[in-house]
Short mmCIF file of C-alpha atoms and ligand atoms in Angstrom, two decimals:
data_model
loop_
_atom_site.label_atom_id
_atom_site.label_comp_id
_atom_site.label_asym_id
_atom_site.label_seq_id
_atom_site.Cartn_x
_atom_site.Cartn_y
_atom_site.Cartn_z
CA MET A 916 -32.69 43.05 19.56
CA SER A 917 -35.82 41.96 17.45
CA LEU A 918 -39.07 40.71 18.43
CA ASP A 919 -40.27 37.23 17.13
CA LEU A 920 -43.61 37.82 16.84
CA PHE A 921 -44.08 33.80 18.41
CA SER A 922 -42.15 34.49 21.12
CA PHE A 923 -43.77 37.32 22.37
CA LEU A 924 -47.64 36.92 22.29
CA ALA A 925 -45.46 32.80 24.26
CA ARG A 926 -44.44 35.32 26.54
CA LEU A 927 -47.70 38.12 27.17
CA ARG A 928 -49.67 34.84 27.21
CA LYS A 929 -47.52 33.84 30.16
CA THR A 930 -48.19 37.00 31.31
CA ASN A 931 -51.88 37.13 30.91
CA ASN A 932 -52.44 33.38 33.03
CA PRO A 933 -49.08 32.74 34.76
CA PRO A 934 -48.67 28.56 35.89
CA VAL A 935 -50.21 28.53 40.09
CA VAL A 936 -47.30 26.91 41.34
CA GLU A 937 -47.74 24.68 44.16
CA LYS A 938 -46.52 27.29 47.22
CA GLY A 939 -43.61 26.00 50.02
CA ALA A 940 -44.69 25.11 53.62
CA ASN A 941 -45.66 28.13 55.93
CA PRO A 942 -46.75 31.07 52.91
CA LEU A 943 -46.57 35.10 53.27
CA ARG A 944 -51.33 34.38 53.92
CA PHE A 945 -52.42 37.71 51.50
CA GLY A 946 -56.14 38.92 52.14
CA LEU A 947 -57.98 41.78 49.74
CA LEU A 948 -59.59 44.91 50.01
CA GLY A 949 -62.09 45.61 46.95
CA ALA A 950 -63.08 43.20 44.61
CA ALA A 951 -61.46 45.72 42.27
CA LYS A 952 -60.84 45.58 38.72
CA ILE A 953 -57.26 45.71 38.19
CA ALA A 954 -57.02 42.84 41.58
CA PRO A 955 -56.77 40.26 38.82
CA ASP A 956 -53.67 41.77 36.92
CA ALA A 957 -52.08 43.21 40.09
CA ILE A 958 -52.72 40.51 42.69
CA VAL A 959 -54.71 37.27 42.02
CA LYS A 960 -52.20 36.53 39.39
CA PRO A 961 -48.32 37.25 41.06
CA ILE A 962 -49.95 35.67 43.93
CA GLN A 963 -50.69 32.31 41.35
CA CYS A 964 -47.22 32.22 40.74
CA HIS A 965 -44.64 33.01 44.14
CA GLU A 966 -43.92 29.81 45.68
CA ASP A 967 -43.94 32.31 49.44
CA ALA A 968 -47.78 33.91 48.28
CA VAL A 969 -51.30 32.30 49.28
CA LEU A 970 -54.60 35.01 48.48
CA VAL A 971 -56.63 33.31 51.67
CA ALA A 972 -59.46 36.27 51.54
CA VAL A 973 -61.36 38.44 49.66
CA ALA A 974 -63.93 41.27 50.47
CA ALA A 975 -66.49 43.64 48.98
CA ARG A 976 -69.17 45.14 49.70
CA ASP A 977 -72.07 42.76 47.02
CA GLN A 978 -72.37 38.74 47.84
CA ARG A 979 -73.13 37.74 44.89
CA ARG A 980 -70.30 40.05 42.68
CA VAL A 981 -67.92 38.79 45.66
CA GLU A 982 -69.07 35.24 45.72
CA ALA A 983 -68.41 35.01 41.30
CA PHE A 984 -64.96 36.84 41.97
CA GLY A 985 -63.58 34.07 44.71
CA ARG A 986 -65.01 31.56 42.34
CA LYS A 987 -63.15 32.18 39.28
CA TRP A 988 -60.32 33.19 41.41
CA GLY A 989 -59.51 30.10 43.56
CA ILE A 990 -58.83 32.25 47.30
CA PRO A 991 -61.38 30.42 49.64
CA LYS A 992 -62.75 32.54 51.84
CA THR A 993 -65.35 35.66 51.58
CA TYR A 994 -66.87 38.93 53.00
CA ASP A 995 -69.63 40.84 52.53
CA GLY A 996 -71.54 43.31 53.73
CA SER A 997 -71.25 47.07 54.72
CA ASN A 998 -68.34 45.85 57.70
CA ALA A 999 -66.62 43.32 54.77
CA TYR A 1000 -63.45 45.03 54.49
CA GLN A 1001 -63.42 44.71 58.49
CA ASP A 1002 -63.99 41.81 59.30
CA LEU A 1003 -61.53 40.58 56.93
CA LEU A 1004 -58.87 42.63 58.94
CA ASP A 1005 -60.02 40.54 62.07
CA ASN A 1006 -59.53 37.90 60.42
CA THR A 1007 -56.12 37.23 62.43
CA GLU A 1008 -54.43 34.49 59.49
CA ILE A 1009 -53.62 37.36 57.70
CA ASP A 1010 -50.36 39.07 57.75
CA ALA A 1011 -51.07 41.72 55.21
CA VAL A 1012 -53.98 43.27 52.25
CA TYR A 1013 -53.18 44.72 49.18
CA VAL A 1014 -55.86 48.04 48.28
CA ALA A 1015 -57.72 47.94 45.16
CA LEU A 1016 -60.50 50.58 46.71
CA PRO A 1017 -60.74 53.94 44.88
CA ASN A 1018 -58.33 56.22 46.21
CA ALA A 1019 -60.41 58.41 48.75
CA LEU A 1020 -60.57 55.25 50.43
CA HIS A 1021 -57.06 54.42 50.50
CA TYR A 1022 -55.87 56.12 54.12
CA GLU A 1023 -59.39 54.63 55.79
CA TRP A 1024 -58.01 50.75 55.11
CA THR A 1025 -54.51 51.13 55.49
CA MET A 1026 -54.92 53.18 58.96
CA LYS A 1027 -57.32 50.15 59.59
CA ALA A 1028 -55.18 47.20 58.59
CA LEU A 1029 -51.73 48.26 59.79
CA THR A 1030 -53.65 48.76 63.38
CA ALA A 1031 -55.21 45.21 62.26
CA GLY A 1032 -51.63 44.56 61.81
CA LYS A 1033 -51.64 43.17 58.28
CA HIS A 1034 -48.36 44.66 56.18
CA VAL A 1035 -49.66 47.05 53.36
CA LEU A 1036 -49.57 47.26 49.60
CA CYS A 1037 -52.29 50.19 48.42
CA GLU A 1038 -53.04 50.78 44.78
CA LYS A 1039 -51.35 55.20 43.64
CA PRO A 1040 -51.95 57.51 44.81
CA ILE A 1041 -51.43 56.57 48.58
CA ALA A 1042 -53.92 58.59 49.59
CA ASN A 1043 -56.15 62.00 48.90
CA ASN A 1044 -52.97 63.43 49.20
CA GLU A 1045 -49.15 64.07 51.23
CA GLU A 1046 -51.03 65.25 55.04
CA GLU A 1047 -52.48 61.61 54.57
CA ALA A 1048 -49.30 59.65 53.13
CA HIS A 1049 -47.28 61.44 56.12
CA LYS A 1050 -49.93 59.49 58.76
CA MET A 1051 -49.63 56.63 56.99
CA PHE A 1052 -46.12 55.44 56.91
CA ALA A 1053 -46.22 57.06 60.38
CA LEU A 1054 -48.10 54.60 61.47
CA ALA A 1055 -46.60 51.67 60.11
CA GLN A 1056 -43.62 52.74 61.24
CA GLU A 1057 -44.73 52.71 64.64
CA LYS A 1058 -46.56 49.97 64.23
CA ASN A 1059 -43.34 47.45 62.31
CA LEU A 1060 -45.44 47.13 59.29
CA LEU A 1061 -44.84 47.14 55.47
CA LEU A 1062 -47.00 49.63 53.81
CA ILE A 1063 -45.07 50.18 50.21
CA GLU A 1064 -47.52 51.90 47.39
CA THR A 1065 -47.41 50.32 44.83
CA TRP A 1066 -46.38 51.89 41.75
CA GLN A 1067 -45.03 48.82 39.74
CA PRO A 1068 -42.97 50.31 36.94
CA HIS A 1069 -41.00 50.89 39.16
CA PHE A 1070 -40.34 46.84 39.65
CA HIS A 1071 -39.26 46.62 36.07
CA PRO A 1072 -36.45 45.09 34.69
CA ALA A 1073 -37.31 47.51 31.81
CA VAL A 1074 -37.57 50.66 33.84
CA TYR A 1075 -34.23 50.63 35.69
CA ARG A 1076 -32.26 49.75 32.16
CA THR A 1077 -33.16 53.32 30.70
CA LYS A 1078 -32.24 55.10 34.15
CA GLU A 1079 -28.85 52.69 33.88
CA ILE A 1080 -28.47 54.01 29.96
CA ILE A 1081 -28.25 57.69 32.24
CA GLU A 1082 -26.81 57.04 34.45
CA GLU A 1083 -23.94 55.17 32.65
CA GLY A 1084 -22.60 58.67 31.24
CA ALA A 1085 -22.10 57.98 27.70
CA LEU A 1086 -25.11 60.08 26.53
CA GLY A 1087 -23.89 63.43 29.58
CA LYS A 1088 -26.57 65.40 31.61
CA ILE A 1089 -29.92 65.64 31.41
CA VAL A 1090 -31.45 68.20 29.91
CA LYS A 1091 -35.07 68.30 29.57
CA MET A 1092 -37.70 65.60 30.24
CA GLU A 1093 -41.18 64.52 29.44
CA GLY A 1094 -43.47 62.50 30.87
CA HIS A 1095 -46.85 61.18 29.05
CA LEU A 1096 -49.68 59.42 30.09
CA CYS A 1097 -52.61 60.71 27.76
CA VAL A 1098 -55.69 57.05 27.34
CA TRP A 1099 -58.61 57.18 25.66
CA SER A 1100 -62.11 58.53 26.55
CA SER A 1101 -63.51 54.97 26.03
CA THR A 1102 -60.99 53.09 28.40
CA PHE A 1103 -63.73 54.65 31.29
CA GLY A 1104 -67.35 53.70 32.02
CA LYS A 1105 -69.02 56.91 32.47
CA ASP A 1106 -70.24 56.29 36.86
CA ASP A 1107 -66.37 55.12 36.96
CA ILE A 1108 -64.29 56.38 39.92
CA ARG A 1109 -62.18 57.91 38.42
CA PHE A 1110 -64.73 61.18 38.02
CA LYS A 1111 -65.87 61.10 41.19
CA TYR A 1112 -64.17 63.87 43.53
CA GLY A 1113 -65.26 63.23 46.59
CA LEU A 1114 -63.28 59.38 45.46
CA GLY A 1115 -60.53 60.83 45.08
CA GLY A 1116 -60.92 61.68 41.53
CA GLY A 1117 -59.48 63.48 38.92
CA ALA A 1118 -56.90 62.27 35.55
CA LEU A 1119 -53.74 63.35 37.38
CA MET A 1120 -55.26 61.30 40.71
CA ASP A 1121 -54.61 57.94 38.48
CA LEU A 1122 -52.27 58.68 35.90
CA GLY A 1123 -50.43 61.43 37.28
CA PRO A 1124 -48.39 59.46 39.15
CA TYR A 1125 -46.99 57.46 36.30
CA PRO A 1126 -45.44 60.53 35.12
CA ILE A 1127 -44.95 62.31 37.62
CA ASN A 1128 -42.53 59.12 39.30
CA LEU A 1129 -40.79 58.41 36.55
CA LEU A 1130 -39.08 61.35 35.45
CA ARG A 1131 -38.49 61.86 39.19
CA TYR A 1132 -37.51 57.49 39.49
CA LEU A 1133 -34.50 58.93 36.40
CA SER A 1134 -33.25 61.64 37.12
CA SER A 1135 -33.03 60.98 40.94
CA SER A 1136 -34.67 64.05 41.88
CA GLU A 1137 -37.48 65.51 43.22
CA PRO A 1138 -39.08 68.58 40.82
CA THR A 1139 -41.31 72.03 42.20
CA VAL A 1140 -44.06 73.35 40.64
CA GLU A 1141 -43.48 75.82 38.33
CA SER A 1142 -47.29 75.75 36.95
CA ALA A 1143 -50.06 73.83 35.52
CA THR A 1144 -52.99 74.08 33.67
CA THR A 1145 -55.87 72.07 33.28
CA ILE A 1146 -59.07 71.00 31.22
CA CYS A 1147 -62.20 69.87 33.51
CA ARG A 1148 -65.19 67.56 32.51
CA SER A 1149 -66.55 67.94 35.47
CA LYS A 1150 -66.28 71.11 38.01
CA ASN A 1151 -63.53 69.76 40.46
CA ILE A 1152 -62.98 66.76 37.85
CA ASP A 1153 -59.53 67.16 35.78
CA LYS A 1154 -59.69 65.78 32.52
CA ARG A 1155 -56.64 67.13 30.67
CA VAL A 1156 -53.64 68.42 33.08
CA LYS A 1157 -50.66 69.56 31.70
CA ALA A 1158 -47.64 70.74 34.30
CA HIS A 1159 -43.83 72.24 33.86
CA LEU A 1160 -42.37 71.71 37.00
CA THR A 1161 -37.96 71.83 37.51
CA PHE A 1162 -35.85 69.18 38.63
CA ALA A 1163 -32.11 69.34 40.32
CA GLU A 1164 -29.88 71.73 38.55
CA SER A 1165 -31.98 73.66 36.90
CA ILE A 1166 -33.05 70.49 34.59
CA PRO A 1167 -37.15 71.88 33.15
CA ALA A 1168 -39.82 69.23 31.96
CA VAL A 1169 -43.67 68.97 31.63
CA VAL A 1170 -45.52 66.62 32.69
CA ILE A 1171 -49.02 65.78 30.29
CA VAL A 1172 -52.27 63.47 32.01
CA ASP A 1173 -55.38 62.90 29.89
CA SER A 1174 -58.19 60.45 30.75
CA GLY A 1175 -59.46 61.66 28.21
CA MET A 1176 -58.82 61.31 24.82
CA ASP A 1177 -60.39 61.72 20.85
CA GLY A 1178 -60.95 58.22 18.85
CA TRP A 1179 -60.55 58.65 15.57
CA GLY A 1180 -62.87 56.68 12.38
CA PRO A 1181 -65.92 56.93 11.67
CA LEU A 1182 -67.67 58.00 15.29
CA GLN A 1183 -64.45 57.89 16.56
CA LEU A 1184 -65.28 54.77 17.91
CA LEU A 1185 -61.20 53.05 17.26
CA PRO A 1186 -58.76 54.63 19.84
CA PRO A 1187 -56.93 56.50 19.77
CA TRP A 1188 -52.25 55.22 19.43
CA PRO A 1189 -52.39 56.00 22.70
CA LYS A 1190 -49.12 58.91 24.39
CA VAL A 1191 -47.26 55.61 26.84
CA HIS A 1192 -43.78 57.22 27.09
CA GLY A 1193 -41.10 59.01 28.82
CA ARG A 1194 -38.22 61.13 27.36
CA VAL A 1195 -34.81 62.26 29.25
CA GLU A 1196 -32.57 64.61 26.39
CA CYS A 1197 -29.18 64.80 27.51
CA GLU A 1198 -25.67 66.32 26.58
CA ASN A 1199 -25.14 64.36 23.52
CA GLY A 1200 -28.82 62.13 22.60
CA THR A 1201 -31.92 61.24 24.24
CA VAL A 1202 -33.28 57.90 26.20
CA GLU A 1203 -37.63 57.43 24.92
CA ILE A 1204 -39.09 54.77 27.36
CA PHE A 1205 -42.63 53.80 25.37
CA ASN A 1206 -45.16 52.41 27.05
CA TYR A 1207 -43.24 52.96 31.14
CA PRO A 1208 -47.51 52.16 32.86
CA LEU A 1209 -47.69 48.71 30.72
CA PRO A 1210 -43.99 47.10 30.39
CA SER A 1211 -45.09 43.72 30.54
CA LEU A 1212 -47.58 44.05 27.58
CA TYR A 1213 -44.55 45.65 25.28
CA HIS A 1214 -42.78 48.41 25.21
CA SER A 1215 -39.26 50.20 23.82
CA ILE A 1216 -36.45 51.53 24.81
CA THR A 1217 -34.41 53.97 22.23
CA VAL A 1218 -31.43 55.17 22.09
CA THR A 1219 -30.93 58.02 19.42
CA LEU A 1220 -27.01 59.52 19.54
CA THR A 1221 -27.17 63.61 18.91
CA GLY A 1222 -26.01 63.24 15.33
CA GLY A 1223 -28.60 60.46 14.56
CA LYS A 1224 -27.53 57.30 15.23
CA ALA A 1225 -29.62 55.28 17.45
CA GLY A 1226 -30.68 51.85 18.78
CA THR A 1227 -34.25 49.84 20.63
CA GLU A 1228 -33.86 47.50 22.82
CA ARG A 1229 -35.71 45.64 25.26
CA VAL A 1230 -35.74 44.00 28.41
CA TRP A 1231 -38.29 41.76 30.13
CA LYS A 1232 -36.22 40.39 32.36
CA PRO A 1233 -33.12 41.19 34.92
CA GLN A 1234 -29.93 41.13 33.75
CA ASP A 1235 -28.61 39.65 37.34
CA GLY A 1236 -31.82 38.92 39.30
CA ARG A 1237 -34.78 37.12 40.17
CA GLY A 1238 -36.77 37.13 37.14
CA GLU A 1239 -38.44 35.50 34.16
CA GLY A 1240 -39.49 36.98 30.71
CA TRP A 1241 -43.20 36.41 31.10
CA TRP A 1242 -43.25 38.66 34.58
CA SER A 1243 -45.76 41.70 35.60
CA ALA A 1244 -44.29 44.96 37.14
CA TYR A 1245 -46.71 43.64 39.40
CA ARG A 1246 -45.29 40.24 39.76
CA TYR A 1247 -42.03 41.68 39.88
CA GLN A 1248 -43.03 44.22 43.14
CA LEU A 1249 -44.91 41.14 44.18
CA GLU A 1250 -41.47 39.65 45.04
CA ALA A 1251 -40.36 42.73 46.01
CA PHE A 1252 -43.37 42.90 49.54
CA ILE A 1253 -42.37 39.68 50.11
CA ASP A 1254 -38.88 40.09 49.77
CA LYS A 1255 -39.17 43.21 52.00
CA VAL A 1256 -41.51 41.26 54.26
CA ARG A 1257 -39.10 38.50 54.39
CA GLY A 1258 -36.30 40.84 55.38
CA ARG A 1259 -34.04 39.81 52.54
CA GLU A 1260 -32.71 42.93 50.70
CA PRO A 1261 -35.43 43.84 47.53
CA GLN A 1262 -34.02 43.77 44.16
CA ALA A 1263 -35.95 47.06 44.22
CA TRP A 1264 -38.32 49.16 46.43
CA ARG A 1265 -40.34 52.51 47.61
CA THR A 1266 -39.63 54.22 50.47
CA ALA A 1267 -42.01 56.33 52.08
CA GLU A 1268 -40.38 58.76 51.32
CA ASP A 1269 -41.21 58.96 47.31
CA SER A 1270 -44.51 58.29 48.45
CA ILE A 1271 -44.88 61.55 50.38
CA ASN A 1272 -43.07 62.72 47.69
CA SER A 1273 -44.80 61.20 44.64
CA MET A 1274 -48.71 62.91 46.57
CA ARG A 1275 -47.16 66.60 48.06
CA ILE A 1276 -45.86 67.01 44.08
CA ILE A 1277 -49.90 65.95 42.74
CA ASP A 1278 -50.95 68.44 45.37
CA ALA A 1279 -48.67 70.83 44.53
CA ILE A 1280 -49.92 70.64 40.78
CA TYR A 1281 -53.83 70.69 41.55
CA THR A 1282 -52.49 74.07 44.11
CA LYS A 1283 -50.63 75.26 40.50
CA SER A 1284 -53.58 74.45 38.58
CA GLY A 1285 -55.94 76.39 40.67
CA LEU A 1286 -58.17 73.61 41.07
CA PRO A 1287 -58.99 72.13 45.33
CA LEU A 1288 -56.12 68.62 46.43
CA ARG A 1289 -59.26 66.14 47.29
CA GLN A 1290 -60.35 66.01 50.92
CA THR A 1291 -58.80 65.12 53.44
CA SER A 1292 -60.23 61.82 54.02
CA GLN A 1293 -63.09 62.13 57.62
CA PHE A 1294 -61.60 59.28 59.06
CA GLU A 1295 -59.83 59.02 63.26
CA LEU A 1296 -58.16 55.87 64.49
N1 NDP B 1737 -51.93 50.26 39.69
C1 NDP B 1737 -52.24 49.21 38.52
O1 NDP B 1737 -52.20 49.37 37.59
C2 NDP B 1737 -53.61 50.28 38.39
C3 NDP B 1737 -53.46 50.48 39.78
N2 NDP B 1737 -55.63 51.40 40.01
C4 NDP B 1737 -55.21 51.84 41.13
O2 NDP B 1737 -56.86 50.65 42.01
C5 NDP B 1737 -57.82 51.80 43.15
C6 NDP B 1737 -58.97 51.02 42.24
O3 NDP B 1737 -59.48 50.94 40.79
P1 NDP B 1737 -60.26 50.04 39.97
O4 NDP B 1737 -60.05 49.32 39.91
O5 NDP B 1737 -59.57 50.46 37.94
O6 NDP B 1737 -61.96 50.31 39.41
P2 NDP B 1737 -62.73 48.77 40.29
O7 NDP B 1737 -63.87 50.53 39.73
O8 NDP B 1737 -62.78 48.07 39.58
O9 NDP B 1737 -63.06 49.11 42.50
C7 NDP B 1737 -62.32 49.81 43.08
C8 NDP B 1737 -63.15 48.75 44.01
O10 NDP B 1737 -63.50 49.54 45.29
C9 NDP B 1737 -65.08 49.19 46.02
N3 NDP B 1737 -65.03 50.22 46.31
C10 NDP B 1737 -65.29 50.12 47.69
N4 NDP B 1737 -66.70 51.81 49.01
C11 NDP B 1737 -66.80 52.16 47.06
C12 NDP B 1737 -67.66 53.51 46.77
N5 NDP B 1737 -68.42 53.99 46.98
N6 NDP B 1737 -67.59 53.10 44.85
C13 NDP B 1737 -66.99 52.57 44.40
N7 NDP B 1737 -66.54 51.68 44.46
C14 NDP B 1737 -66.50 51.31 45.94
C15 NDP B 1737 -65.32 48.66 45.19
O11 NDP B 1737 -65.67 46.84 45.98
P3 NDP B 1737 -66.45 46.27 45.96
O12 NDP B 1737 -66.03 45.23 45.47
O13 NDP B 1737 -66.76 46.08 47.58
O14 NDP B 1737 -67.87 46.41 45.17
C16 NDP B 1737 -64.67 47.66 43.69
O15 NDP B 1737 -63.77 47.14 44.25
C17 NDP B 1737 -57.52 52.46 41.99
O16 NDP B 1737 -56.92 53.46 43.35
C18 NDP B 1737 -56.44 53.12 41.29
O17 NDP B 1737 -55.67 53.40 40.75
C19 NDP B 1737 -56.32 50.81 38.54
C20 NDP B 1737 -55.57 50.63 37.82
C21 NDP B 1737 -54.48 49.92 37.71
O1 LIG B 1738 -53.11 52.47 37.24
C1 LIG B 1738 -53.57 53.23 35.82
O2 LIG B 1738 -52.74 52.77 35.27
C2 LIG B 1738 -53.40 52.60 33.45
C3 LIG B 1738 -55.21 53.51 34.10
O3 LIG B 1738 -54.90 53.46 32.84
C4 LIG B 1738 -55.57 53.50 35.02
O4 LIG B 1738 -56.03 54.28 34.30
C5 LIG B 1738 -54.82 53.95 36.33
O5 LIG B 1738 -55.82 53.89 37.62
#
């Protein structure tokens, strides 16, 4: 499939500025915990273009900031101050919340949201550690509410297509795998939540879910962690992590994440080419997906057969099923969430087990590398 620049830019423009659609009779009412940087792309815009969802409120600590956020995104109700998040949860007109808080607060506010009777989409990683993840999903089950960790690549048809290529069988069995997510050091400010141990920081927490989940998804198997090495930027805050894993049938794999790649050029002011690919080597060839974390921005799926013949695909919408070429992975994810709440079978889903295992692997990598697990929340129900 060739990549025509005009349609590429037109698609991207629509992904970033999706149409605001008319809502149905009784849309699912969402509240947003935290006026976070990720929120516009991950939930505000997807809701704008979903006819069965409406964002009714946002809560943030600072009044000026939350009011500005509410105005910018047309959110009718704002909550501020030290009780803002709980005030939003006390709003009985809200059906579901999106938790966009630092990792260390995911447990507390998901537990509180479930207690308040809300369905929850919680940002990745779901918790500080596996122990917390177990308790969160146990409460969701007890309350008969939906809880999902938002790892959006799982919902994008390009990532699905990569799995399908492997499962079609022509490439033969998987022999080895690698997954990368390495980004420029200037991506984050010095005070970023990702650099604070008490907020659940660390490159593995922030970036690790991407390659770990990609390889689990593509191979439909769970790994054991053999070894891991880290480079830290400060005490207990990993900047770069390299982990060796073994998946089912003894498939070796390597996962590399880095939150501090050097720039290049004068004073290293220019961004490096990010390492954002997953590669699966099989008996008869390899498949590589470039930019699986943000496939709606751009991606490529390249299959190279042993002997040299290569082909590249780009997949923006599913062959069967709902979706538009301009939908972001977050939009596909919201579609699945709403399908599930409404009792319909979603096109893709992430189970409790999936998220709990993801935390188990993160914990195991920290342990193997000699770094402590992220601290369990002090919050008790
Ligand atoms: N799925 C994805 O593609 C992505 C997911 N993420 C995830 O989303 C979450 C938020 O990340 P991001 O948007 O980058 O982060 P931000 O720093 O922009 O947002 C964090 C939010 O947490 C709130 N907050 C509450 N307590 C604290 C505290 N003690 N210190 C700092 N902030 C606090 C702030 O809320 P307030 O508004 O109340 O001031 C802020 O809005 C993380 O879990 C991250 O892993 C991030 C990027 C991409
Ligand atoms: O979820 C994320 O996706 C992309 C990364 O650059 C970012 O740090 C992370 O939070």
